[in-house]
């Protein structure tokens, strides 16, 4: 049937951060019971056929004894021991959610695991680090986190660390700001390739992007980025970067953040039409082909178009793709198939 719900496996969300912060503030919220503050919870996931995704572990800096969650405050660098401690809390939130769900949420460690979870009708959670501040210079934490289920790392968020430099959020702006990978960053790439950990290029500056392109043996991936030619934020990808991703048989996940969709870069204007998302998808398809485009919503970490609202709104995007002329097979690839195939090509 044309109106059937198509499962969505999403390239990026910050739901673990929201759950962890609520707990740290003494006012825990329940993923399973649902909460208005969350873009993704059990009920919204069911309504929107959210099948799972990359669940990010992002570390906010500390300000006056509390975690700083305003964008300009989060640009402050964080120290490794604090980052590791906070990442442990984020990971514990994931494991606790898996347990409390009674089998309805499952931490997955491979594409095979994800396929099985989707077949079983449970939410597939792939653990991802957004900004590698928790990883020590000797990479001991990397080994431990891999053992716990980590399968994807973005070397940076939009700030510098011992591995690389992230892009700022100035608008308009170029992603070509700041130096490339450090020597430790190069070692991180080599180790991730050896271990079977995906490298996420979202938030990385352009020099770092090209350093990884030269070093990596895996497809190039940006889990939650859009088209710089359509929205001139440094967080988006240039045509040259998109060409390199296509050549590597990589994938880009469409970011729902309005500031990365809009021509004016307004990060708070939810009055952004779904058609603007389709404009970016069209461009990505032209550059990357049908196997290179996926979804990377950034749910629970940004302002999304009002027409989408939350993960419950994903069917509206799917229906818009249908109305736009996309066939069912292409929509299935964008909604979940391309992420799973990418993980398989990456040896995960």
XYZ file of C-alpha atoms in Angstrom:
348
model
C 0.000 0.000 0.000
C 1.233 3.476 -0.856
C 0.446 4.825 2.600
C 2.258 2.135 4.594
C 4.724 3.237 7.257
C 8.329 2.816 6.150
C 10.790 2.166 9.005
C 13.343 4.916 9.606
C 16.847 4.127 10.850
C 18.238 7.547 11.727
C 21.866 8.642 11.440
C 21.913 10.934 14.480
C 20.017 11.878 17.620
C 20.848 13.424 21.002
C 18.209 11.583 23.024
C 20.740 10.059 25.443
C 21.937 13.581 26.301
C 18.394 14.673 27.147
C 17.764 11.583 29.301
C 21.113 11.941 31.078
C 20.761 15.663 31.745
C 17.258 15.223 33.146
C 18.568 12.565 35.515
C 21.560 14.657 36.597
C 19.201 17.524 37.425
C 17.057 15.275 39.610
C 14.031 15.309 37.306
C 14.343 12.110 35.251
C 12.154 11.618 32.203
C 10.974 8.282 30.851
C 11.691 7.201 27.292
C 9.163 4.374 27.578
C 6.353 6.417 29.152
C 6.960 9.335 26.813
C 7.730 12.972 27.466
C 6.745 16.141 25.607
C 10.320 17.408 25.810
C 11.681 14.531 23.691
C 11.687 14.281 19.922
C 12.140 10.521 20.314
C 10.384 8.356 22.887
C 8.673 4.975 22.743
C 5.271 6.329 21.731
C 6.551 8.802 19.131
C 8.836 6.102 17.739
C 5.875 3.803 17.218
C 3.785 6.522 15.598
C 6.584 7.446 13.196
C 8.026 3.979 12.496
C 11.330 5.012 14.096
C 13.267 1.745 13.912
C 16.428 2.995 15.606
C 19.592 4.828 14.767
C 22.945 6.187 15.855
C 22.436 7.327 19.467
C 25.034 10.020 20.108
C 27.059 10.395 23.284
C 27.935 14.101 23.410
C 29.697 15.785 26.348
C 28.655 19.356 27.223
C 31.173 21.504 29.121
C 30.663 22.546 32.734
C 29.663 26.097 33.653
C 29.327 27.110 37.291
C 29.033 23.497 38.392
C 26.381 22.538 35.828
C 26.460 21.311 32.253
C 26.350 24.179 29.736
C 23.716 23.465 27.094
C 23.459 26.782 25.251
C 25.157 26.616 21.857
C 27.738 29.344 22.511
C 28.621 27.737 25.865
C 29.122 24.271 24.371
C 31.978 25.547 22.217
C 34.217 25.542 25.323
C 36.789 22.690 25.230
C 36.319 19.857 27.730
C 38.939 17.900 29.657
C 39.433 14.190 28.986
C 38.777 12.737 32.433
C 35.541 14.720 32.781
C 34.533 13.731 29.234
C 35.125 10.059 29.970
C 33.116 10.252 33.194
C 30.221 11.936 31.404
C 30.408 9.455 28.519
C 30.137 6.625 31.042
C 26.947 8.246 32.320
C 25.586 8.509 28.774
C 26.442 4.871 28.082
C 24.828 3.807 31.347
C 21.680 5.650 30.260
C 21.689 3.540 27.097
C 22.167 0.257 28.936
C 19.554 1.190 31.529
C 17.095 2.068 28.766
C 17.726 -1.290 27.124
C 17.009 -3.060 30.419
C 13.984 -0.977 31.404
C 12.428 -1.387 27.954
C 11.859 -5.076 28.598
C 13.306 -5.992 25.224
C 11.731 -3.147 23.245
C 15.070 -1.328 22.812
C 18.220 -3.220 21.882
C 21.858 -2.067 21.723
C 23.245 -3.297 18.397
C 26.869 -3.879 17.495
C 26.607 -4.732 13.799
C 24.482 -4.353 10.698
C 23.327 -7.929 11.297
C 22.140 -6.960 14.779
C 20.228 -3.999 13.331
C 18.513 -6.135 10.710
C 17.490 -8.610 13.427
C 16.165 -5.846 15.700
C 14.123 -4.375 12.863
C 12.777 -7.821 12.005
C 11.818 -8.311 15.662
C 10.097 -4.918 15.807
C 12.360 -3.432 18.487
C 14.322 -0.160 18.446
C 17.929 -0.670 17.323
C 20.382 1.542 19.209
C 23.903 1.935 17.762
C 26.242 3.776 20.146
C 28.091 6.752 18.655
C 30.507 9.269 20.184
C 30.070 12.872 19.008
C 33.391 14.531 19.789
C 36.155 12.179 20.941
C 37.211 14.087 24.068
C 36.597 10.958 26.174
C 39.345 9.077 24.319
C 42.730 9.282 26.045
C 46.013 9.762 24.128
C 46.885 6.075 24.660
C 43.477 4.921 23.364
C 42.682 2.712 26.364
C 39.189 4.203 26.587
C 38.624 3.421 22.906
C 39.191 -0.283 23.552
C 36.854 -0.303 26.545
C 34.114 1.655 24.797
C 34.333 -0.612 21.767
C 33.840 -3.571 24.081
C 30.753 -1.832 25.470
C 29.269 -1.466 21.991
C 30.704 1.730 20.484
C 30.690 1.434 16.684
C 30.851 5.038 15.440
C 32.912 8.122 16.332
C 32.844 11.709 15.193
C 36.400 12.864 16.047
C 35.083 16.334 16.883
C 31.990 18.283 17.680
C 32.254 21.985 16.719
C 35.277 22.639 18.930
C 38.923 21.588 18.951
C 40.338 18.607 20.839
C 43.559 16.573 20.780
C 42.503 14.882 17.537
C 41.128 17.571 15.235
C 39.264 20.868 14.903
C 35.539 21.300 14.425
C 33.748 23.918 12.369
C 32.071 26.911 14.043
C 28.420 27.838 13.543
C 28.965 31.236 11.928
C 26.692 32.061 8.998
C 27.483 32.460 6.234
C 30.745 30.598 6.515
C 33.108 28.097 4.968
C 34.021 24.700 6.452
C 37.642 25.520 5.576
C 38.545 26.982 8.965
C 41.377 25.780 11.181
C 44.106 23.123 10.916
C 43.809 19.472 9.940
C 44.190 16.335 12.030
C 46.816 16.164 14.736
C 49.147 13.176 14.876
C 46.852 11.679 17.529
C 43.960 12.282 15.151
C 45.725 10.313 12.456
C 46.288 7.504 14.920
C 42.591 7.586 15.854
C 41.687 7.083 12.186
C 44.042 4.116 11.869
C 42.737 2.477 15.036
C 39.093 2.959 14.102
C 39.770 1.375 10.705
C 41.460 -1.586 12.374
C 38.739 -2.064 14.991
C 35.703 -1.596 12.775
C 34.526 1.745 14.150
C 32.866 4.094 11.661
C 34.275 7.625 11.383
C 31.701 10.417 11.151
C 32.849 13.574 9.352
C 29.964 15.806 10.465
C 31.285 18.788 12.495
C 34.847 18.233 11.193
C 36.539 21.121 9.393
C 37.568 20.817 5.758
C 41.290 20.217 6.293
C 40.443 17.414 8.708
C 38.001 16.004 6.166
C 40.695 15.770 3.516
C 43.188 14.291 5.974
C 40.745 11.487 6.762
C 39.950 11.038 3.076
C 43.639 10.347 2.443
C 44.078 8.041 5.467
C 40.945 5.958 5.783
C 40.246 2.598 4.197
C 36.502 2.952 4.856
C 33.744 4.847 3.020
C 33.442 8.544 3.925
C 30.399 9.296 6.062
C 28.666 12.416 7.368
C 25.814 11.267 9.581
C 24.007 14.610 9.910
C 25.046 17.248 7.367
C 23.467 19.050 4.423
C 24.464 20.913 1.251
C 26.674 23.993 1.565
C 25.617 25.270 -1.868
C 22.030 25.513 -0.556
C 22.724 26.742 2.986
C 26.075 28.416 3.566
C 26.813 27.197 7.086
C 30.246 25.695 7.808
C 28.396 22.605 9.076
C 27.330 21.699 5.558
C 29.322 19.930 2.848
C 30.819 21.537 -0.240
C 30.380 20.046 -3.702
C 33.997 18.889 -3.638
C 33.407 17.067 -0.348
C 30.228 15.476 -1.703
C 32.149 14.277 -4.766
C 34.753 12.638 -2.501
C 32.042 10.932 -0.451
C 30.452 9.627 -3.654
C 33.792 8.323 -4.922
C 34.283 6.398 -1.656
C 30.760 4.918 -1.852
C 29.924 6.760 1.351
C 26.711 8.199 2.777
C 25.352 11.561 3.955
C 22.434 11.735 6.378
C 20.054 14.669 5.887
C 20.090 16.888 8.980
C 16.628 18.185 9.946
C 18.069 21.203 11.793
C 16.403 24.236 10.241
C 19.614 26.278 10.400
C 21.307 23.802 8.054
C 18.324 23.650 5.682
C 17.413 27.317 5.263
C 19.003 29.802 2.872
C 19.159 32.377 5.690
C 20.688 29.996 8.256
C 18.089 30.850 10.928
C 18.610 28.138 13.545
C 15.358 28.737 15.445
C 12.765 29.242 12.696
C 10.616 26.103 12.769
C 8.451 27.608 10.035
C 10.619 25.822 7.492
C 8.708 23.797 4.890
C 9.297 20.102 4.272
C 9.941 21.080 0.663
C 13.223 22.599 1.815
C 14.275 19.145 3.027
C 13.423 17.718 -0.386
C 15.556 20.388 -2.067
C 18.581 19.143 -0.121
C 17.705 15.487 -0.774
C 17.422 16.172 -4.518
C 20.859 17.792 -4.509
C 22.385 14.954 -2.481
C 20.875 12.359 -4.816
C 22.331 14.160 -7.829
C 25.773 14.168 -6.194
C 25.805 10.835 -4.343
C 23.358 8.609 -6.176
C 20.552 6.538 -4.703
C 22.897 4.528 -2.450
C 24.507 7.584 -0.848
C 21.619 9.461 0.783
C 20.069 8.736 4.175
C 18.471 10.552 7.111
C 20.341 12.039 10.081
C 17.689 14.033 11.897
C 19.609 15.470 14.884
C 16.403 14.927 16.890
C 16.643 16.086 20.512
C 19.543 18.337 19.558
C 18.088 21.053 17.342
C 15.031 22.912 16.074
C 13.325 20.871 13.344
C 10.639 21.936 10.851
C 7.300 22.406 12.597
C 5.611 20.127 10.073
C 7.857 17.271 11.267
C 7.879 18.167 14.961
C 9.334 14.911 16.284
C 10.085 11.342 15.248
C 6.316 10.860 15.032
C 6.426 13.208 12.039
C 8.753 11.112 9.880
C 5.817 9.702 7.851
C 5.131 13.262 6.671
C 8.609 13.390 5.143
C 8.093 9.942 3.621
C 4.770 11.045 2.124
C 6.409 14.212 0.797
C 9.030 12.063 -0.932
C 6.238 10.046 -2.553
C 4.450 13.182 -3.717
C 7.782 14.467 -5.039
C 8.051 11.421 -7.295
C 10.428 9.162 -5.384
C 9.646 5.458 -5.824
C 9.146 3.103 -2.887
C 12.494 1.367 -3.411
C 14.382 4.681 -3.272
C 12.445 5.814 -0.200
C 13.305 2.544 1.573
C 16.987 3.141 0.817
C 16.895 6.696 2.157
C 14.818 5.754 5.202
C 16.950 2.853 6.419
C 18.547 0.692 3.741
C 21.513 2.898 2.936
C 22.670 3.140 6.553
C 22.593 -0.622 6.981
C 24.381 -1.226 3.675
C 26.986 1.401 4.606
C 27.708 -0.345 7.903
C 28.139 -3.624 6.029
C 30.542 -1.992 3.544
C 32.441 -0.592 6.527
C 32.874 -4.046 8.060
C 30.493 -3.387 10.959
